Coordinates of C-alpha atoms (C1' of nucleotides) in Angstrom, one line a residue:
Chain F
M637 CA 117.4 95.1 112.3
R638 CA 119.5 94.9 109.1
A639 CA 119.7 93.0 105.9
K640 CA 118.0 89.6 105.8
T641 CA 119.8 87.3 103.4
E642 CA 117.0 85.1 102.2
Q643 CA 118.2 83.6 98.9
P644 CA 121.4 84.5 97.1
G645 CA 121.8 85.7 93.5
R646 CA 119.2 86.8 91.1
Q647 CA 116.2 85.2 92.7
G648 CA 117.1 86.8 96.0
V649 CA 116.9 90.2 94.4
L650 CA 113.6 89.3 92.8
D651 CA 112.1 88.2 96.1
A652 CA 113.2 91.3 97.9
A653 CA 112.0 93.5 95.0
A654 CA 108.6 91.9 94.8
E655 CA 108.1 92.2 98.6
L656 CA 109.0 95.9 98.6
F657 CA 107.2 96.9 95.3
V658 CA 104.0 95.4 96.8
A659 CA 104.4 97.3 100.1
H660 CA 105.5 100.7 98.8
G661 CA 104.8 100.7 95.1
Y662 CA 107.2 101.2 92.2
A663 CA 108.3 104.7 92.8
G664 CA 108.2 104.3 96.6
T665 CA 110.8 101.5 96.5
T666 CA 114.4 102.4 96.1
L667 CA 117.1 100.1 94.8
R668 CA 119.0 100.6 98.0
Q669 CA 116.1 99.1 100.0
I670 CA 115.9 96.2 97.7
A671 CA 119.6 95.6 97.9
D672 CA 119.5 95.8 101.7
V673 CA 116.8 93.2 102.0
A674 CA 118.6 91.0 99.5
G675 CA 121.8 91.4 101.5
I676 CA 123.9 93.0 98.8
K677 CA 124.7 96.6 97.7
A678 CA 122.6 98.7 95.3
G679 CA 125.0 98.7 92.4
S680 CA 125.2 95.0 92.4
I681 CA 121.6 94.7 91.3
Y682 CA 122.9 95.8 87.9
H683 CA 124.7 92.6 87.6
H684 CA 121.4 90.8 87.3
F685 CA 119.1 93.5 85.8
A686 CA 119.6 96.2 83.4
S687 CA 117.5 98.8 85.2
K688 CA 114.9 99.3 87.8
Q689 CA 112.2 99.0 85.2
D690 CA 113.7 95.8 84.0
L691 CA 113.7 94.4 87.5
F692 CA 110.0 95.4 88.0
A693 CA 109.2 93.8 84.7
A694 CA 110.8 90.6 85.8
V695 CA 108.7 90.6 89.0
L696 CA 105.5 91.1 87.0
E697 CA 106.6 88.3 84.6
Q698 CA 107.0 85.8 87.5
G699 CA 103.7 86.9 88.9
I700 CA 102.0 86.0 85.7
V701 CA 103.8 82.6 85.5
V702 CA 102.5 81.7 88.9
M703 CA 98.9 82.7 88.0
V704 CA 98.9 80.7 84.7
E705 CA 100.4 77.7 86.3
A706 CA 97.8 77.8 89.1
F707 CA 95.1 78.0 86.4
D708 CA 96.4 75.1 84.4
E709 CA 96.6 72.9 87.5
A710 CA 93.0 73.8 88.4
N711 CA 91.9 72.8 84.9
S712 CA 92.3 69.1 85.6
A713 CA 90.8 69.1 89.1
A714 CA 87.0 69.1 88.9
V715 CA 84.1 67.9 86.8
T716 CA 80.8 69.7 87.7
A717 CA 80.4 73.3 86.8
P718 CA 80.4 74.7 90.4
D719 CA 83.3 72.6 91.3
R720 CA 85.3 73.8 88.3
L721 CA 84.6 77.4 89.1
F722 CA 85.6 76.8 92.7
A723 CA 88.8 75.2 91.7
H724 CA 89.8 78.2 89.6
V725 CA 88.8 80.7 92.2
R726 CA 90.8 78.8 94.7
A727 CA 93.8 78.7 92.4
H728 CA 93.7 82.5 91.8
L729 CA 93.5 83.1 95.5
G730 CA 96.4 80.6 96.0
A731 CA 98.5 82.5 93.5
L732 CA 97.8 85.7 95.5
F733 CA 98.4 84.3 99.0
E734 CA 100.5 81.2 98.7
N735 CA 103.2 82.0 96.1
G736 CA 105.1 85.0 97.4
P737 CA 104.4 88.6 96.5
F738 CA 104.9 88.2 92.8
T739 CA 101.2 87.9 91.7
T740 CA 100.3 90.5 94.3
A741 CA 102.5 93.0 92.6
H742 CA 100.0 92.9 89.7
V743 CA 97.3 94.2 92.0
T744 CA 99.1 96.8 94.2
A745 CA 102.0 98.1 92.1
F746 CA 100.9 97.6 88.5
H747 CA 98.6 100.6 88.3
N748 CA 101.1 103.2 89.3
A749 CA 104.1 101.9 87.5
P750 CA 105.6 103.7 84.5
V751 CA 103.8 103.0 81.2
E752 CA 106.7 101.3 79.6
V753 CA 106.8 98.6 82.2
R754 CA 103.1 98.1 82.2
E755 CA 103.0 97.6 78.4
S756 CA 105.6 94.9 78.7
A757 CA 103.1 92.9 80.8
V758 CA 99.9 93.7 79.0
D759 CA 100.0 90.8 76.5
R760 CA 100.5 88.1 79.2
R761 CA 97.9 89.6 81.4
D762 CA 95.4 89.6 78.5
A763 CA 96.2 86.0 77.8
Y764 CA 95.4 85.1 81.4
E765 CA 92.1 87.0 81.2
N766 CA 91.3 85.2 78.1
M767 CA 91.7 81.9 79.8
W768 CA 89.1 83.0 82.3
A769 CA 86.9 84.2 79.5
G770 CA 87.1 80.8 77.9
L771 CA 86.3 79.1 81.2
L772 CA 83.3 81.1 81.9
A773 CA 82.0 80.8 78.4
D774 CA 82.3 77.1 78.9
L775 CA 80.5 77.1 82.2
F776 CA 77.7 79.5 81.3
P777 CA 76.9 78.9 77.6
R778 CA 73.5 80.6 78.0
I779 CA 74.9 84.0 79.0
N780 CA 76.1 86.1 76.1
V781 CA 79.8 87.0 75.8
K782 CA 79.4 90.6 76.5
E783 CA 77.5 90.2 79.7
L784 CA 79.8 87.4 80.8
A785 CA 82.8 89.8 80.4
L786 CA 81.2 92.1 82.9
H787 CA 80.6 89.4 85.4
R788 CA 84.2 88.2 85.0
L789 CA 85.5 91.7 85.7
I790 CA 83.4 92.0 88.8
L791 CA 84.6 88.7 90.0
F792 CA 88.2 89.7 89.3
G793 CA 87.7 92.8 91.4
S794 CA 86.4 90.8 94.3
L795 CA 89.3 88.3 94.1
N796 CA 92.1 90.8 93.7
S797 CA 90.8 93.1 96.4
T798 CA 91.0 90.3 99.0
I799 CA 94.7 91.2 99.5
E800 CA 93.5 94.4 101.1
W801 CA 91.7 92.7 103.9
F802 CA 92.0 89.0 104.0
D803 CA 94.2 87.7 106.8
R804 CA 95.7 84.3 106.3
S805 CA 96.3 83.9 110.0
G806 CA 92.7 84.6 110.9
N807 CA 90.0 82.0 111.4
L808 CA 88.9 82.0 107.8
S809 CA 90.8 79.6 105.6
L810 CA 91.6 80.2 102.0
D811 CA 89.4 77.3 101.0
Q812 CA 86.5 78.9 102.9
L813 CA 87.1 82.2 101.4
A814 CA 87.2 80.7 97.9
Q815 CA 83.9 79.0 98.7
V816 CA 82.2 82.2 99.9
V817 CA 83.3 84.1 96.8
T818 CA 82.2 81.2 94.5
D819 CA 78.8 81.0 96.1
Q820 CA 78.3 84.7 96.0
F821 CA 79.2 84.8 92.3
L822 CA 76.9 81.9 91.5
H823 CA 73.8 82.6 93.7
G824 CA 74.3 86.0 95.3
V825 CA 73.6 86.8 99.0
A826 CA 69.8 86.7 98.7
S827 CA 69.7 82.9 98.3
Chain Z
M326 CA 101.7 121.0 76.3
R327 CA 102.4 123.0 79.5
A328 CA 100.6 124.0 82.7
K329 CA 96.8 124.1 82.6
T330 CA 95.4 126.6 85.0
E331 CA 92.2 124.9 86.0
Q332 CA 91.3 126.5 89.3
P333 CA 93.3 129.1 91.3
G334 CA 94.4 128.8 94.9
R335 CA 94.2 125.9 97.3
Q336 CA 91.5 124.0 95.5
G337 CA 93.5 124.2 92.3
V338 CA 96.4 122.5 93.9
L339 CA 94.1 119.9 95.4
D340 CA 92.6 119.1 92.0
A341 CA 96.0 118.8 90.4
A342 CA 97.4 116.7 93.3
A343 CA 94.4 114.3 93.2
E344 CA 94.7 113.7 89.5
L345 CA 98.4 113.0 89.7
F346 CA 98.4 110.9 92.9
V347 CA 95.7 108.7 91.2
A348 CA 97.8 108.3 88.1
H349 CA 101.3 107.8 89.5
G350 CA 100.8 107.1 93.2
Y351 CA 102.1 109.0 96.2
A352 CA 105.8 108.5 95.7
G353 CA 105.5 108.7 91.9
T354 CA 104.1 112.2 92.0
T355 CA 106.4 115.1 92.6
L356 CA 105.4 118.5 93.9
R357 CA 106.9 120.1 90.8
Q358 CA 104.5 118.0 88.7
I359 CA 101.6 119.1 90.9
A360 CA 102.6 122.7 90.7
D361 CA 103.0 122.5 87.0
V362 CA 99.4 121.3 86.5
A363 CA 98.1 123.8 89.0
G364 CA 99.9 126.6 87.1
I365 CA 102.1 127.6 90.0
K366 CA 105.7 127.0 91.2
A367 CA 106.6 124.1 93.5
G368 CA 107.5 126.2 96.5
S369 CA 104.1 128.0 96.4
I370 CA 102.4 124.8 97.4
Y371 CA 103.7 125.3 100.9
H372 CA 101.6 128.4 101.2
H373 CA 98.5 126.1 101.2
F374 CA 99.9 122.9 102.7
A375 CA 102.5 122.1 105.3
S376 CA 104.0 119.2 103.5
K377 CA 103.5 116.6 100.7
Q378 CA 102.0 114.3 103.3
D379 CA 99.6 117.0 104.4
L380 CA 98.5 117.6 100.8
F381 CA 97.9 114.0 100.2
A382 CA 95.9 113.8 103.5
A383 CA 93.8 116.6 102.3
V384 CA 93.1 114.8 99.0
L385 CA 92.0 111.7 101.0
E386 CA 89.9 113.8 103.2
Q387 CA 88.0 115.3 100.3
G388 CA 87.6 111.9 98.8
I389 CA 85.9 110.6 102.0
V390 CA 83.6 113.6 102.2
V391 CA 82.4 112.9 98.7
M392 CA 81.7 109.4 99.5
V393 CA 79.8 110.1 102.7
E394 CA 77.7 112.8 101.1
A395 CA 76.8 110.4 98.3
F396 CA 75.8 107.8 100.8
D397 CA 73.7 110.2 102.7
E398 CA 71.9 111.4 99.6
A399 CA 71.2 107.9 98.6
N400 CA 69.7 107.2 102.0
S401 CA 66.5 109.1 101.2
A402 CA 66.1 107.8 97.7
A403 CA 64.3 104.4 97.7
V404 CA 62.0 102.2 99.7
T405 CA 62.2 98.5 98.7
A406 CA 65.3 96.6 99.7
P407 CA 66.7 96.0 96.2
D408 CA 66.1 99.6 95.3
R409 CA 67.9 100.8 98.4
L410 CA 70.9 98.7 97.6
F411 CA 70.9 99.9 94.0
A412 CA 70.8 103.5 95.2
H413 CA 73.8 103.1 97.4
V414 CA 75.8 101.1 94.8
R415 CA 75.0 103.8 92.3
A416 CA 76.1 106.5 94.8
H417 CA 79.4 104.8 95.5
L418 CA 80.1 104.5 91.8
G419 CA 79.1 108.1 91.4
A420 CA 81.6 109.1 94.0
L421 CA 84.3 107.2 92.0
F422 CA 83.5 108.5 88.5
E423 CA 81.5 111.7 88.8
N424 CA 83.3 113.7 91.5
G425 CA 86.8 114.1 90.4
P426 CA 89.8 111.9 91.3
F427 CA 89.5 112.4 95.0
T428 CA 87.6 109.2 95.9
T429 CA 89.6 107.3 93.4
A430 CA 92.8 108.2 95.3
H431 CA 91.6 106.0 98.1
V432 CA 91.7 103.0 95.7
T433 CA 94.8 103.6 93.7
A434 CA 97.1 105.7 95.9
F435 CA 96.1 104.7 99.5
H436 CA 97.8 101.3 99.7
N437 CA 101.3 102.5 98.8
A438 CA 101.3 105.8 100.7
P439 CA 103.4 106.3 103.8
V440 CA 101.9 104.8 107.0
E441 CA 101.5 108.2 108.8
V442 CA 99.2 109.5 106.1
R443 CA 97.2 106.4 105.9
E444 CA 96.6 106.4 109.6
S445 CA 95.2 109.9 109.3
A446 CA 92.4 108.6 107.1
V447 CA 91.7 105.3 108.8
D448 CA 89.0 106.6 111.2
R449 CA 86.9 108.3 108.5
R450 CA 87.3 105.2 106.2
D451 CA 86.1 103.0 109.0
A452 CA 83.1 105.3 109.6
Y453 CA 82.1 104.9 105.9
E454 CA 82.5 101.2 106.0
N455 CA 80.3 101.1 109.1
M456 CA 77.6 103.0 107.3
W457 CA 77.6 100.2 104.8
A458 CA 77.6 97.5 107.5
G459 CA 74.5 99.1 109.0
L460 CA 72.8 99.4 105.7
L461 CA 73.4 95.7 104.9
A462 CA 72.4 94.6 108.3
D463 CA 69.2 96.5 107.8
L464 CA 68.6 94.9 104.3
F465 CA 69.5 91.4 105.3
P466 CA 68.5 90.8 108.9
R467 CA 68.6 87.0 108.5
I468 CA 72.3 86.8 107.6
N469 CA 74.6 86.9 110.6
V470 CA 76.9 89.9 111.0
K471 CA 80.2 88.0 110.4
E472 CA 79.1 86.6 107.1
L473 CA 77.6 89.9 106.0
A474 CA 81.0 91.6 106.6
L475 CA 82.5 89.1 104.1
H476 CA 79.8 89.9 101.5
R477 CA 80.4 93.6 102.0
L478 CA 84.1 93.3 101.5
I479 CA 83.6 91.3 98.3
L480 CA 81.1 93.9 97.1
F481 CA 83.5 96.7 97.9
G482 CA 86.2 94.9 95.9
S483 CA 84.0 94.7 92.9
L484 CA 82.9 98.3 93.1
N485 CA 86.4 99.8 93.7
S486 CA 88.0 97.7 91.0
T487 CA 85.7 99.2 88.3
I488 CA 88.1 102.2 88.1
E489 CA 90.6 99.7 86.5
W490 CA 88.3 98.8 83.6
F491 CA 85.1 100.9 83.4
D492 CA 85.0 103.4 80.6
R493 CA 82.6 106.2 81.1
S494 CA 82.6 107.0 77.4
G495 CA 81.7 103.5 76.5
N496 CA 78.3 102.2 75.7
L497 CA 77.6 101.0 79.2
S498 CA 76.2 103.7 81.5
L499 CA 76.9 104.2 85.2
D500 CA 73.3 103.3 85.9
Q501 CA 73.6 100.1 83.9
L502 CA 76.9 99.2 85.7
A503 CA 75.3 99.8 89.0
Q504 CA 72.4 97.6 88.1
V505 CA 74.6 94.7 86.9
V506 CA 76.7 94.9 90.1
T507 CA 73.6 95.0 92.3
D508 CA 71.9 92.1 90.5
Q509 CA 75.1 90.0 90.7
F510 CA 75.4 90.8 94.4
L511 CA 71.8 89.8 95.1
H512 CA 71.2 86.8 92.8
G513 CA 74.5 85.8 91.2
V514 CA 75.0 84.9 87.6
A515 CA 73.3 81.5 87.8
S516 CA 69.9 83.0 88.1
Chain I
dA344 C1' 99.2 156.8 103.2
dA345 C1' 100.5 153.2 106.0
dC346 C1' 99.4 148.6 107.3
dT347 C1' 98.1 143.8 106.6
dC348 C1' 97.1 139.8 104.3
dT349 C1' 97.0 136.4 100.6
dA350 C1' 99.0 134.4 96.9
dC351 C1' 102.5 133.7 94.6
dC352 C1' 108.0 133.8 92.9
dT353 C1' 113.1 133.0 92.8
dA354 C1' 116.8 130.7 94.3
dA355 C1' 118.8 127.9 96.9
dC356 C1' 119.6 123.9 100.7
dG357 C1' 120.9 119.2 101.8
dT358 C1' 119.6 114.6 100.7
dT359 C1' 118.3 110.8 98.0
dT360 C1' 117.7 108.8 93.6
dG361 C1' 119.0 105.5 89.6
dT362 C1' 123.0 104.5 87.5
dT363 C1' 128.1 103.9 86.2
dT364 C1' 132.9 102.8 86.7
dG365 C1' 136.7 100.2 88.1
dG366 C1' 138.0 97.1 91.1
dT367 C1' 138.0 92.4 94.2
dT368 C1' 136.9 87.8 95.5
dA369 C1' 135.7 82.9 95.0
dG370 C1' 134.9 79.1 92.2
dT371 C1' 135.4 76.6 87.8
dT372 C1' 137.7 75.2 83.7
dG373 C1' 141.5 74.1 80.6
Chain H
dC311 C1' 148.7 77.3 87.7
dA312 C1' 146.8 80.4 84.5
dA313 C1' 142.5 82.0 82.5
dC314 C1' 137.9 82.9 82.9
dT315 C1' 133.5 84.0 84.7
dA316 C1' 129.8 85.1 88.1
dA317 C1' 128.8 87.7 91.9
dC318 C1' 129.7 91.1 94.4
dC319 C1' 131.8 96.0 96.6
dA320 C1' 133.3 100.9 97.1
dA321 C1' 132.8 105.2 95.4
dA322 C1' 131.3 108.4 92.8
dC323 C1' 128.0 110.9 89.2
dA324 C1' 124.4 114.2 87.7
dA325 C1' 119.7 114.7 88.3
dA326 C1' 115.7 115.2 90.9
dC327 C1' 113.7 115.3 95.2
dG328 C1' 111.0 117.8 99.4
dT329 C1' 111.6 121.8 101.7
dT330 C1' 113.0 126.6 103.2
dA331 C1' 114.0 131.5 103.1
dG332 C1' 113.3 136.0 101.6
dG333 C1' 111.1 138.9 98.5
dT334 C1' 107.3 141.0 95.4
dA335 C1' 102.6 142.4 93.7
dG336 C1' 98.1 143.4 94.5
dA337 C1' 93.8 143.8 97.0
dG338 C1' 91.4 145.3 101.4
dT339 C1' 91.3 147.8 105.6
dT340 C1' 92.0 151.5 108.7

DNA sequence: AACTCTACCTAACGTTTGTTTGGTTAGTTG
DNA sequence: CAACTAACCAAACAAACGTTAGGTAGAGTT
């Protein structure tokens, strides 16, 4: 079992890095491991990225891009309030499970990464959260902003934690998962 | 800013280790950092623990103990269904925020740790999850087990993710947070 | 007073880490 | 064909890593 050459060049390094950062964290991943998966030698990474931190920042960046694109696409997908919410929940889960490990890196590797790298991504993460805040304010005009922020954070927790247990090859589809989360968010389990 | 001698001996090492593992992850934390916070030298750690993995396993172990104790105490605290649920939600949040960084390590450092150490904690983690499964089956006898497991995982995601954003020194108390989470779980936001 | 145990220290070990330097190769452009 | 560039490699660097070995100081026991 040796190096798997998936994609050449810069994107190949990014793919390998994202996968390994998600699995073993920032400090737990070595440049030699990344290079091995990418099918090159460790020193060659520096042709594409200035440092390990720079590489990780690029992974986070691509993860945000995937999320924002998914959100934008979901925006023009539904009309009624519950359907709009479902579409965005489904989009977020899609970013986590259907677009490679880039978005996932924000959940599993972000917290333990060095401060400098985290700060480089904070602005774009905030922007994404604000898109959600705007959406929820639109859908639930009767709930005040402060309480709505709480509900949003709780929802985010549910969504992001799915990567710890959800199995795409199981008998529950992503659509069904999105439906369960949306229903629970809207009506709770007691309904 | 140098070494802070908080508690001597084995427990002092454990405290320091838990704090740093939570902040920087398993691989991102060095034995020299732990020793520095504990007020001793790196080699001395081996008087109390056989290896870094062994030390991390001990942190996880203590984190589980705190959770299970909190759960058991909550068991004899309420009568009505919503109150029982609230008591256990509050207990879980208490384990996360009021008993040192040990339980928190299960959320932030568990995923990226080496497989061998994770496996050493899997049984006890499963046992805790089964306590919750039993509780929910008791509270919601009309919902089938499979669906209830989904709701439980979603709830766990919400609860554990609070460590990413909840600020104990803010104007929202732990009791209030527990109430919001419980209400959202039971009735959703649309109610 | 000799013994034993716990809790540490100093100093080193082999290995691995991120990173740098100086090439080499293949493809493109003038 | 010469010049240039992008994408790599081989080999090394100092620093930091987990870990080990041997020793010391103090308290408790016999």
